[in-house]
Coordinates of C-alpha atoms and ligand atoms in Angstrom, one line a residue:
M1 CA 0.0 0.0 0.0
S2 CA 2.5 2.6 1.1
S3 CA 5.7 0.5 1.0
L4 CA 8.9 2.2 0.0
R5 CA 11.0 0.4 -2.6
V6 CA 14.3 1.3 -4.3
R7 CA 15.7 -0.6 -7.2
S8 CA 19.2 -0.4 -8.7
L9 CA 19.6 3.0 -7.2
V10 CA 22.8 4.9 -8.3
K11 CA 24.1 8.4 -7.4
R12 CA 27.4 9.7 -8.7
F13 CA 29.3 12.8 -7.7
G14 CA 31.8 13.4 -10.4
G15 CA 34.1 10.3 -10.3
L16 CA 32.7 9.1 -7.0
T17 CA 29.8 6.7 -6.9
A18 CA 28.2 7.4 -3.5
V19 CA 25.3 4.9 -4.0
N20 CA 25.9 2.0 -6.3
G21 CA 23.0 -0.2 -7.4
V22 CA 21.1 -0.5 -4.2
T23 CA 17.9 -2.5 -4.3
Y24 CA 15.7 -2.8 -1.2
T25 CA 12.1 -2.9 0.0
F26 CA 11.4 -1.4 3.4
P27 CA 8.8 -3.2 5.4
E28 CA 5.6 -1.3 6.0
R29 CA 4.6 -0.1 9.5
A30 CA 7.9 -1.2 11.0
I31 CA 11.2 0.2 12.1
S32 CA 14.2 -0.3 9.8
A33 CA 17.7 0.9 9.9
V34 CA 20.3 1.8 7.3
I35 CA 23.8 1.3 8.7
G36 CA 27.4 1.4 7.4
P37 CA 30.7 3.2 8.0
N38 CA 31.1 6.9 7.5
G39 CA 30.9 7.8 3.8
A40 CA 29.0 4.6 2.9
G41 CA 26.3 6.6 1.1
K42 CA 23.6 6.5 3.8
T43 CA 22.7 10.2 3.8
T44 CA 22.9 10.3 0.0
F45 CA 20.4 7.4 -0.1
F46 CA 18.0 9.5 2.1
N47 CA 18.6 12.6 -0.1
M48 CA 17.5 10.6 -3.1
I49 CA 14.4 9.3 -1.4
T50 CA 13.4 12.8 -0.3
G51 CA 14.0 14.4 -3.7
I52 CA 17.0 16.5 -2.7
Y53 CA 19.1 14.6 -5.2
K54 CA 17.8 12.9 -8.3
P55 CA 19.2 9.4 -8.8
D56 CA 21.4 8.9 -11.8
E57 CA 19.9 5.5 -12.3
G58 CA 17.3 3.4 -10.7
E59 CA 13.8 3.6 -9.3
I60 CA 12.2 4.8 -6.0
E61 CA 8.6 4.0 -5.4
L62 CA 6.1 4.7 -2.6
G63 CA 3.0 2.6 -2.8
G64 CA 3.8 1.8 -6.4
R65 CA 4.2 5.4 -7.6
S66 CA 7.6 6.7 -8.7
L67 CA 9.3 9.4 -6.7
V68 CA 12.1 10.0 -9.2
G69 CA 12.1 13.6 -10.4
V70 CA 9.5 14.6 -7.8
K71 CA 10.3 17.8 -5.9
P72 CA 11.0 17.6 -2.1
D73 CA 7.8 19.4 -1.1
R74 CA 5.7 17.0 -3.2
I75 CA 7.4 14.0 -1.7
T76 CA 6.5 15.3 1.7
E77 CA 2.9 15.6 0.6
R78 CA 3.0 12.0 -0.7
G79 CA 3.9 10.9 2.8
I80 CA 7.7 11.0 3.4
A81 CA 9.2 13.3 6.0
R82 CA 12.6 13.4 7.5
T83 CA 15.1 14.9 10.0
F84 CA 18.6 15.9 9.1
Q85 CA 22.0 14.7 10.2
N86 CA 22.9 18.4 10.8
I87 CA 19.9 19.8 12.7
R88 CA 17.8 22.2 10.5
L89 CA 15.5 24.2 12.7
F90 CA 14.5 27.9 12.6
G91 CA 16.6 28.7 15.6
G92 CA 15.1 32.2 16.2
M93 CA 11.5 30.9 16.1
T94 CA 9.8 29.2 19.0
V95 CA 9.4 25.5 19.4
L96 CA 5.7 25.8 18.6
E97 CA 6.3 27.9 15.5
N98 CA 8.8 25.3 14.2
V99 CA 6.1 22.6 14.4
L100 CA 3.5 24.9 12.8
V101 CA 5.9 25.5 9.9
G102 CA 6.1 21.7 9.4
M103 CA 2.3 21.6 9.2
H104 CA 1.9 24.1 6.5
I105 CA 1.2 21.6 3.7
H106 CA -2.0 20.6 5.5
L107 CA -3.4 24.1 6.0
R108 CA -5.8 25.1 3.3
S109 CA -5.5 28.8 4.1
G110 CA -1.8 28.7 3.9
V111 CA 0.9 30.4 5.9
L112 CA 0.0 33.8 4.4
G113 CA -3.6 33.7 5.5
T114 CA -2.5 32.6 9.0
L115 CA 0.0 35.5 9.2
L116 CA -2.6 38.0 8.0
G117 CA -5.1 36.7 10.5
L118 CA -7.8 36.4 7.9
P119 CA -11.3 35.6 9.2
G120 CA -12.1 31.9 8.7
V121 CA -8.5 31.0 9.3
R122 CA -8.8 31.1 13.0
A123 CA -10.6 27.7 13.4
E124 CA -8.1 26.0 11.2
E125 CA -5.2 27.7 13.0
Q126 CA -6.6 26.6 16.4
A127 CA -6.8 23.0 15.2
A128 CA -3.2 23.2 13.9
R129 CA -2.1 24.6 17.3
E130 CA -3.8 21.8 19.1
E131 CA -2.2 19.2 16.8
A132 CA 1.2 20.9 17.4
Y133 CA 0.6 20.7 21.2
R134 CA -0.1 17.0 20.9
L135 CA 3.0 16.4 18.8
L136 CA 5.2 18.4 21.2
G137 CA 3.7 16.4 24.1
A138 CA 4.5 13.2 22.3
V139 CA 8.2 14.2 22.1
G140 CA 8.3 15.6 25.6
L141 CA 8.6 19.3 24.7
Q142 CA 5.2 20.5 25.9
E143 CA 6.8 22.6 28.7
L144 CA 9.1 24.4 26.2
L145 CA 6.8 25.4 23.4
N146 CA 7.5 29.1 23.7
E147 CA 11.3 28.8 24.0
E148 CA 13.4 29.7 21.1
A149 CA 14.4 26.5 19.2
G150 CA 18.0 27.6 19.1
S151 CA 18.2 27.8 22.9
L152 CA 17.2 24.1 23.4
S153 CA 19.7 21.4 24.4
Y154 CA 21.0 19.3 21.5
G155 CA 18.8 16.3 22.5
A156 CA 15.7 18.5 22.7
Q157 CA 16.5 20.0 19.3
R158 CA 16.6 16.5 17.8
R159 CA 13.3 15.7 19.3
L160 CA 11.8 19.0 18.0
E161 CA 13.0 18.0 14.5
I162 CA 11.1 14.8 14.9
A163 CA 7.9 16.7 16.0
R164 CA 8.3 19.0 13.0
A165 CA 8.7 16.1 10.6
L166 CA 5.6 14.4 12.1
A167 CA 3.6 17.6 11.6
A168 CA 3.6 16.7 7.9
R169 CA 1.7 13.5 8.9
P170 CA 4.0 11.2 7.1
K171 CA 3.5 7.5 6.3
V172 CA 7.3 7.1 6.3
L173 CA 9.6 8.9 8.6
L174 CA 13.3 9.1 7.9
L175 CA 15.7 9.9 10.8
D176 CA 19.3 10.7 9.9
E177 CA 21.4 9.9 13.0
P178 CA 18.8 10.9 15.6
A179 CA 21.0 10.0 18.5
A180 CA 24.1 11.8 17.3
G181 CA 25.5 14.0 20.1
M182 CA 23.1 12.5 22.7
N183 CA 24.3 11.1 26.1
P184 CA 23.3 7.6 27.1
R185 CA 20.3 8.7 29.0
E186 CA 19.0 10.8 26.1
T187 CA 19.6 8.0 23.7
A188 CA 17.6 5.6 25.9
E189 CA 14.7 8.1 26.0
L190 CA 15.0 8.5 22.3
T191 CA 14.8 4.7 21.8
A192 CA 11.6 4.6 23.8
L193 CA 10.2 7.6 21.9
I194 CA 10.9 6.1 18.4
R195 CA 9.3 2.8 19.4
S196 CA 6.2 4.5 20.8
L197 CA 5.8 6.7 17.8
Q198 CA 5.9 3.7 15.5
E199 CA 3.3 1.9 17.6
K200 CA 1.0 4.8 18.2
L201 CA 1.0 6.2 14.6
G202 CA 1.5 3.0 12.8
I203 CA 4.0 4.6 10.4
S204 CA 7.2 3.2 8.9
I205 CA 10.3 4.6 10.5
I206 CA 13.7 4.3 8.7
L207 CA 16.7 5.4 10.7
I208 CA 20.4 5.9 10.0
E209 CA 22.3 5.5 13.2
H210 CA 25.8 4.6 14.4
D211 CA 24.6 3.7 17.9
M212 CA 24.4 -0.1 17.5
K213 CA 22.5 -0.6 20.7
L214 CA 19.7 1.6 19.5
V215 CA 19.8 0.0 16.0
M216 CA 19.7 -3.6 17.3
E217 CA 17.0 -2.8 19.9
L218 CA 14.6 -1.0 17.5
S219 CA 15.0 -2.4 14.0
E220 CA 13.1 -5.3 12.5
H221 CA 15.1 -5.0 9.4
I222 CA 18.6 -3.6 8.6
L223 CA 20.2 -2.6 5.3
V224 CA 24.0 -2.4 5.4
L225 CA 25.8 -0.2 3.0
E226 CA 29.6 0.1 2.4
H227 CA 31.2 2.2 -0.3
G228 CA 27.7 2.8 -1.7
E229 CA 26.8 -0.9 -2.1
K230 CA 24.4 -3.1 -0.2
I231 CA 26.6 -5.6 1.6
A232 CA 24.0 -7.2 3.7
E233 CA 20.3 -7.1 4.7
G234 CA 18.2 -8.9 7.3
T235 CA 17.2 -9.1 10.9
P236 CA 19.5 -7.7 13.6
Q237 CA 20.6 -11.2 14.3
E238 CA 21.4 -12.0 10.7
V239 CA 23.2 -8.7 10.2
R240 CA 25.2 -9.0 13.4
T241 CA 26.6 -12.4 12.4
N242 CA 27.2 -11.6 8.8
P243 CA 30.9 -11.9 8.0
R244 CA 31.0 -9.0 5.5
V245 CA 29.4 -6.7 8.1
I246 CA 31.8 -7.8 10.8
E247 CA 34.7 -7.1 8.4
A248 CA 33.3 -3.7 7.4
Y249 CA 33.1 -2.7 11.1
L250 CA 36.3 -4.3 12.3
G251 CA 38.1 -3.0 9.3
R252 CA 37.0 0.5 10.3
S253 CA 37.9 0.2 13.9
A254 CA 41.3 -1.2 13.0
A255 CA 41.9 1.7 10.6
E256 CA 40.8 4.2 13.3
Q257 CA 43.1 2.6 15.8
E258 CA 46.0 3.0 13.3
A259 CA 45.0 6.7 12.8
G260 CA 45.1 7.1 16.6
L261 CA 41.4 7.9 16.9
Ligands
ADP1 N1 26.9 16.8 -2.6 C1 28.0 16.1 -2.6 N2 29.0 16.3 -3.5 C2 30.0 15.5 -3.6 N3 30.2 14.4 -2.9 C3 29.3 14.1 -2.0 C4 28.1 14.9 -1.8 N4 27.3 14.3 -0.9 C5 28.0 13.2 -0.4 N5 29.2 13.1 -1.1 C6 30.1 12.0 -1.0 O1 29.4 10.8 -1.1 C7 29.9 9.8 -0.2 C8 28.8 9.3 0.7 O2 28.4 10.4 1.5 P1 27.2 10.3 2.6 O3 26.0 9.8 1.8 O4 27.1 11.5 3.3 O5 27.7 9.1 3.5 P2 27.2 8.6 5.0 O6 26.0 9.4 5.3 O7 27.0 7.2 4.9 O8 28.3 9.0 5.9 C9 31.1 10.5 0.6 O9 32.3 10.1 -0.1 C10 30.8 11.9 0.4 O10 31.9 12.7 0.5
MG2 MG1 25.4 10.7 6.8

């Protein structure tokens, strides 16, 4: 129905092939993960799904309809929303306003009508606010709705990004390194939050994440990329014991040790 599929997906940057022939079907109404060493092509993969980059080759389909060549706004309308590896919020706007911005595609009267305070807009605006309060409650930010987004802690900003993405009422939510920069307590809270969002909203969640504890706890299915290629896919147990995956990760830590990291 609303399953997300990619086939033979390729993205090149000059001489570099960032994503090289990846084929995968994400299970519906489940949590999946895309993992792999830095530079594996994970973010580029999300950037193609969300229309930021057009693939050089291959197909992306949501519910059987192609997303290739569709603009990012339209892809959001079709039901895919995301957060970014580098947080993208309106730092000078309040927490509440950031979520209302994420909702604009569903407001008939549009942002302009809202700003001008046109009659007839009020009821719709009130409903939007109530939905925003609900979303902020769901991510634990209800106490902070009038704070400037830029003044929030890192962990809170990441949760606000999730609320903003959910404001678009997606069928599929993509999270690019949602636990990056979080301490273990924040990561544990985030893990519980992601699970509860999936269960309550019945959406598909696809996350890129380096925190293996979070990945293994949450994901039903995992896609593993290395140098732009799919090197493994399967359940956490299958992936964890896959020799190519072990090699990709051990190889990386050996190299890091050599570099003195
Ligand atoms: N806009 C771009 N222009 C040129 N090279 C890029 C661009 N975006 C990503 N890359 C390169 O593509 C490769 C994959 O990057 P990325 O998708 O960000 O990896 P990951 O998210 O897995 O760490 C890297 O070598 C990166 O430098
Ligand atoms: Mg990345």
